[in-house]
Short mmCIF file of C-alpha atoms in Angstrom, two decimals:
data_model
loop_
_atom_site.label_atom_id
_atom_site.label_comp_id
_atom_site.label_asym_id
_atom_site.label_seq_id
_atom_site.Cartn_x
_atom_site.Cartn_y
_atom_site.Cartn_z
CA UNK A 230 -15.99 6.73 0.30
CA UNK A 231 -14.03 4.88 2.95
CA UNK A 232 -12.60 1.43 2.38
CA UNK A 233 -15.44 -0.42 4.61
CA UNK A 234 -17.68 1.24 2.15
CA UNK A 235 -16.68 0.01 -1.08
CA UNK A 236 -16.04 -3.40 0.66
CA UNK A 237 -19.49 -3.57 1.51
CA UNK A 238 -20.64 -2.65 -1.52
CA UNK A 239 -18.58 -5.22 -3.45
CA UNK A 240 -19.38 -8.16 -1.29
CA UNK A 241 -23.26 -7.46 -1.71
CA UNK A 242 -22.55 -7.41 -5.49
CA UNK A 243 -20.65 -10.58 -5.63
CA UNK A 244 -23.15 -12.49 -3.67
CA UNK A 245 -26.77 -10.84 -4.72
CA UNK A 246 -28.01 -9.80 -1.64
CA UNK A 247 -28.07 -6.63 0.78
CA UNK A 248 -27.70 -8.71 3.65
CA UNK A 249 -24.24 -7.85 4.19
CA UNK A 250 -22.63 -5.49 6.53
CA UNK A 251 -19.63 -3.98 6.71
CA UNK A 252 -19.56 -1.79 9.92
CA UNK A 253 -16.37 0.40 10.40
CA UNK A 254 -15.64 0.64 14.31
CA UNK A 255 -12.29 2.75 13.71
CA UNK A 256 -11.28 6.11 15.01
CA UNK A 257 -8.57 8.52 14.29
CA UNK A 258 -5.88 7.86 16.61
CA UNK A 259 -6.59 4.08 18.05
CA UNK A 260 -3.64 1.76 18.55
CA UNK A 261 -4.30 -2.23 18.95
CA UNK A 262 -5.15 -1.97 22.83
CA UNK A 263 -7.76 0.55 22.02
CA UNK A 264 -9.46 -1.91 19.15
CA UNK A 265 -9.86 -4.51 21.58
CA UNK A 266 -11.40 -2.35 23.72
CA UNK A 267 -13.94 -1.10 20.59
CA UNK A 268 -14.82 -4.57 19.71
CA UNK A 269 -15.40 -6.06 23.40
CA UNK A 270 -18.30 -3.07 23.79
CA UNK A 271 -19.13 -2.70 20.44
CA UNK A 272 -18.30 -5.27 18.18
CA UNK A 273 -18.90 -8.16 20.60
CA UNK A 274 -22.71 -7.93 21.26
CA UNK A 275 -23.32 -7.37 17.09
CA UNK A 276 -21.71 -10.90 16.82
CA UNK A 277 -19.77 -10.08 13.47
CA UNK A 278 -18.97 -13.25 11.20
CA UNK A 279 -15.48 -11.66 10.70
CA UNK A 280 -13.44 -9.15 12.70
CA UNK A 281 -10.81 -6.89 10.34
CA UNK A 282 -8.09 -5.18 12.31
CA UNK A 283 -6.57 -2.38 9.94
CA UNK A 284 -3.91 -1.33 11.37
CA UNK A 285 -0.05 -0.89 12.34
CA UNK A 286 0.94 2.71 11.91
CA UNK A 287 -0.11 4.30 15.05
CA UNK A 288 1.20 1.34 16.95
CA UNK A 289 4.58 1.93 16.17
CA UNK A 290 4.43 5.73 16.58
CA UNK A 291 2.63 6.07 19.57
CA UNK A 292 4.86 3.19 21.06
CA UNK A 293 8.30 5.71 21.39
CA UNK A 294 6.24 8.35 23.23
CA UNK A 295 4.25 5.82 26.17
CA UNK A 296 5.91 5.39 29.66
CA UNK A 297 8.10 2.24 29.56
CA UNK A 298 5.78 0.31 32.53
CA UNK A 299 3.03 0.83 30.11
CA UNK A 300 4.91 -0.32 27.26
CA UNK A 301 6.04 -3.46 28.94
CA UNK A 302 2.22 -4.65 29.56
CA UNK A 303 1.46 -3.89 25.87
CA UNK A 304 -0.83 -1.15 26.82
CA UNK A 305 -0.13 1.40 23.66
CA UNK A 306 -2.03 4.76 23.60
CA UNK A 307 -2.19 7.62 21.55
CA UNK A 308 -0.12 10.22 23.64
CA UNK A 309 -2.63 13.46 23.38
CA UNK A 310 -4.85 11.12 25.25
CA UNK A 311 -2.96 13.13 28.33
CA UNK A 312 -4.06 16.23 27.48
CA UNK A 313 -7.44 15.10 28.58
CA UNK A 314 -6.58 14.80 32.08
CA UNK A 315 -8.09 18.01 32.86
CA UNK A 316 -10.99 17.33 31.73
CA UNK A 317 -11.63 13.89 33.30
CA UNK A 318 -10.77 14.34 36.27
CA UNK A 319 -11.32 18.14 37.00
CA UNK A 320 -7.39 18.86 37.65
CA UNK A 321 -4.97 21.33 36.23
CA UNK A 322 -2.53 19.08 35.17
CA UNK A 323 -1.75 19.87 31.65
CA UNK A 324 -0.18 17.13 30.24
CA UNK A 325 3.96 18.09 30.32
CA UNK A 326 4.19 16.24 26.97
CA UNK A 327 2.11 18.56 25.11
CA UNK A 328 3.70 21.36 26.57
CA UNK A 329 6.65 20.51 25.27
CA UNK A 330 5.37 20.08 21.74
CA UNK A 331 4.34 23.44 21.87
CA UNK A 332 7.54 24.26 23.35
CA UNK A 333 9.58 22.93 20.38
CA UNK A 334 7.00 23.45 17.41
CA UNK A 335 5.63 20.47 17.51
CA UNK A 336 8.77 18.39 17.07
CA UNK A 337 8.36 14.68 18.97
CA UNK A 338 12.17 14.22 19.60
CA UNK A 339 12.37 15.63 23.47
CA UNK A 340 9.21 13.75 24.51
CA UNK A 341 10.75 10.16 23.33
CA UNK A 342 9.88 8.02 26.47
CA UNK A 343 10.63 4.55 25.19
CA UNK A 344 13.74 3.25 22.61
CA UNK A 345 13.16 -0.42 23.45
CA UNK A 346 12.70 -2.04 20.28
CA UNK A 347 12.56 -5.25 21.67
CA UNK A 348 10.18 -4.41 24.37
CA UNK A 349 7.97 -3.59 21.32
CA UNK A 350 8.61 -6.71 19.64
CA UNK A 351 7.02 -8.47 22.52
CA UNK A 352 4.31 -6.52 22.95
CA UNK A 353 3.04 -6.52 19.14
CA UNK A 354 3.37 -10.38 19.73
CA UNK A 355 0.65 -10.07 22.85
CA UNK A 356 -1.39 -7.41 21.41
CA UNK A 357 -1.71 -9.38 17.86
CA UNK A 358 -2.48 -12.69 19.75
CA UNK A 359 -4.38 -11.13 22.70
CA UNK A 360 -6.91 -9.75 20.02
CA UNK A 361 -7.12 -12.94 17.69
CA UNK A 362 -7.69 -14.77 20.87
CA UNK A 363 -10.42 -12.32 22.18
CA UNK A 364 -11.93 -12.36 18.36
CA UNK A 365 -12.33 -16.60 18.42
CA UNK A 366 -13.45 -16.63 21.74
CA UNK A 367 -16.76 -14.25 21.08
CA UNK A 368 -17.58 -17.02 18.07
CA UNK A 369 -15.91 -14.68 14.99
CA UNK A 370 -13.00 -14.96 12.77
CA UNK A 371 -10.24 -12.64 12.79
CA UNK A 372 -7.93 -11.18 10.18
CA UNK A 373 -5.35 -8.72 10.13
CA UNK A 374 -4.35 -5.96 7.80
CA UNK A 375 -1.12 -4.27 7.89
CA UNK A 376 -1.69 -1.01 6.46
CA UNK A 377 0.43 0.48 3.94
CA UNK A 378 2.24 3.59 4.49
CA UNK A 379 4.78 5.93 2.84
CA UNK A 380 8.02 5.47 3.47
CA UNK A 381 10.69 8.39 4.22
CA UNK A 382 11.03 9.62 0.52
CA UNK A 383 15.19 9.01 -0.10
CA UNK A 384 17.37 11.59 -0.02
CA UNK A 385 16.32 13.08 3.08
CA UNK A 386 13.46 15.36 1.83
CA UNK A 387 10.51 15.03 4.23
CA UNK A 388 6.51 14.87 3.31
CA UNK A 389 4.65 17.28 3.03
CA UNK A 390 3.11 16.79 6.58
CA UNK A 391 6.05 14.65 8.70
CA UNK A 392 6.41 13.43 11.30
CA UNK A 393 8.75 16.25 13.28
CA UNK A 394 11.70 15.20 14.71
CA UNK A 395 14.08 13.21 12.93
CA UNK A 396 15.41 10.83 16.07
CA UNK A 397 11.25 10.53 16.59
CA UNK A 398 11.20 9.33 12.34
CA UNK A 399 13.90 7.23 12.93
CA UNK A 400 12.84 5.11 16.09
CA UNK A 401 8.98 4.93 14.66
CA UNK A 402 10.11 3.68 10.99
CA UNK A 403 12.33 0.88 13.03
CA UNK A 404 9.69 -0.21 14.85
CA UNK A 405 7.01 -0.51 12.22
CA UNK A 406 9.65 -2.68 10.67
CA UNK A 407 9.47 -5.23 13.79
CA UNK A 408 5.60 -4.81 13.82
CA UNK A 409 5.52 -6.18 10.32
CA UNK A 410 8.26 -8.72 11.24
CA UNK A 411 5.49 -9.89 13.77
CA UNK A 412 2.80 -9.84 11.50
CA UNK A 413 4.72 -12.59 9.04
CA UNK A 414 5.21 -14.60 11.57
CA UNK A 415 1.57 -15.06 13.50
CA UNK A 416 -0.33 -18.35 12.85
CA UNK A 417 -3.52 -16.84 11.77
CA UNK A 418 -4.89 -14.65 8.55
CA UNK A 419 -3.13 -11.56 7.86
CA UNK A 420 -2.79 -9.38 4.26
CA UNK A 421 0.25 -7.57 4.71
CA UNK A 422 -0.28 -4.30 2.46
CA UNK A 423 3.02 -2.64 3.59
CA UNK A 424 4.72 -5.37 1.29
CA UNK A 425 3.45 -3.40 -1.68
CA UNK A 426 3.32 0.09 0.09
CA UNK A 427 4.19 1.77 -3.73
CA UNK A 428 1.09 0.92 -4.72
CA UNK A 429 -0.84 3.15 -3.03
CA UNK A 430 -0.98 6.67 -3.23
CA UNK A 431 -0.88 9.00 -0.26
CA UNK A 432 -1.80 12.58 0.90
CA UNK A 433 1.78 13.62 0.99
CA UNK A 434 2.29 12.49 4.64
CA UNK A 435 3.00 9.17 5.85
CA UNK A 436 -0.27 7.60 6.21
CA UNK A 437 -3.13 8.76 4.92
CA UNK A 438 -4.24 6.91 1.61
CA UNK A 439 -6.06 8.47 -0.88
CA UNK A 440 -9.89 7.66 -2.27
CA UNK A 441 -7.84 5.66 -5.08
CA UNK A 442 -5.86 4.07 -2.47
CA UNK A 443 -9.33 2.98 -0.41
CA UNK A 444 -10.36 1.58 -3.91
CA UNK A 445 -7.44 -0.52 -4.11
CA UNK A 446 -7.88 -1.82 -0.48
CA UNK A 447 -11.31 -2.67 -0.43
CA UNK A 448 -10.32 -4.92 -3.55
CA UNK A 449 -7.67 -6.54 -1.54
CA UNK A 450 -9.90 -7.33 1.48
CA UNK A 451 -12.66 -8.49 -1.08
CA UNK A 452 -10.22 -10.61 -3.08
CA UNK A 453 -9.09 -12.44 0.05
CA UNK A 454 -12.39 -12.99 1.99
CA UNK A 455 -13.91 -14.24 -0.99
CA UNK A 456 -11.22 -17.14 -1.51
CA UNK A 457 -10.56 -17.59 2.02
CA UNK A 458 -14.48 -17.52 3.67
CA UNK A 459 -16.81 -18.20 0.43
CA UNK A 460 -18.08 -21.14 2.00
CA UNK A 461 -19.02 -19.41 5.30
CA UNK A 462 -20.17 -16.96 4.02
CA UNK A 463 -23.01 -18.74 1.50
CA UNK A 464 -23.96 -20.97 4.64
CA UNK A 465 -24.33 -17.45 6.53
CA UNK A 466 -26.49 -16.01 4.13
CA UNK A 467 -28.94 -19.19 3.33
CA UNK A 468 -29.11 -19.82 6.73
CA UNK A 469 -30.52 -16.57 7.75
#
């Protein structure tokens, strides 16, 4: 049962009525450019009451491994995205990138495109305000959610499923650092759940939460929204 789920589910408790939706527009994969793209021909025409943006995780991992130039507009992508050249355009172009991580077993360290921490600074800053701003405007409100994640157990032992490469582990974990640097900083609602990443439990990798884990979250999110939008919310519902 997925965290949207159980939100759902607890919302229509707390306030007696099935008209409440909870619609989860996520995919494996996304970053914050492709979001905004999923809510402007998605999300937008539903005309949601409030707009949750889980995320932060790919965004700093993806970010090492796009060009610089596309870096520098803020335009973050998940890199196999390249492998579908081929079929998009009818070419035989395989992507050089995922040759290479065949190449070297999979490891991410010779395909690094992109050390610029900075660079990524400034383009978490656009992305995060470039969505908010895109949220308001369709008539929504927006809030953010920094997603917890499992940190590089000490020592040096890895997960169960790394992340391969250990200049690639070292560049995304200092980034995801700055995105959540960011996150503190923007003038709008966000639950940062990295602050309390032990609290969660994880499939052995460095991401994935567990079905306790979406439990936990979907309490969080409920928790908040009901302090923070009550009021909306029971105009929302007598109104319609």
């Amino acid at each position: 049962q997925p965290t949207a789920y159980l939100l759902e589910k607890k919302l229509r408790k707390h306030y007696s009525t099935k008209n409440i939706k909870v619609i989860n527009l996520c995919m494996g994969g996304n970053t914050l450019p492709h979001e905004m793209q999923n809510f402007l021909h998605l999300g937008w025409p539903i005309k949601p009451h409030l707009v949750i943006s889980h995320t932060g995780f790919n965004d700093a991992f993806e970010f090492p491994l796009v060009p610089k130039k596309f870096g520098e507009l803020g335009m973050n992508y998940w890199y196999y995205l390249e492998g579908w050249i081929d079929l998009l355009y009818e070419t035989k172009q395989s992507s050089t990138m995922i040759k290479e991580l065949e190449r070297t077993d999979g490891s991410h360290d010779n395909i690094i495109r992109n050390y610029d921490i900075e660079m990524f600074r400034n383009a978490m800053k656009l992305n995060y305000n470039k969505y908010h701003s895109i949220v308001k405007a369709s008539g929504s409100d927006f809030l953010l959610g920094i997603q917890p994640y499992n940190p590089l157990p000490p020592g040096g032992e890895l997960h169960e499923r790394p992340l391969k490469g250990e200049k690639y582990r070292e560049i995304g974990y200092a980034m995801l650092d700055v995105l959540i640097e960011e996150a503190d900083k923007l003038n709008f609602d966000v639950i940062n759940f990295s602050k309390n990443n032990e609290k969660y439990e994880y499939f052995n990798d460095a991401m994935h939460t567990t079905q306790e884990s979406a439990k936990l979250l979907a309490e969080d999110y409920f928790s908040f929204i009901v302090e923070k939008y009550d009021a909306k919310i029971i105009k929302s519902l007598s109104i319609n």
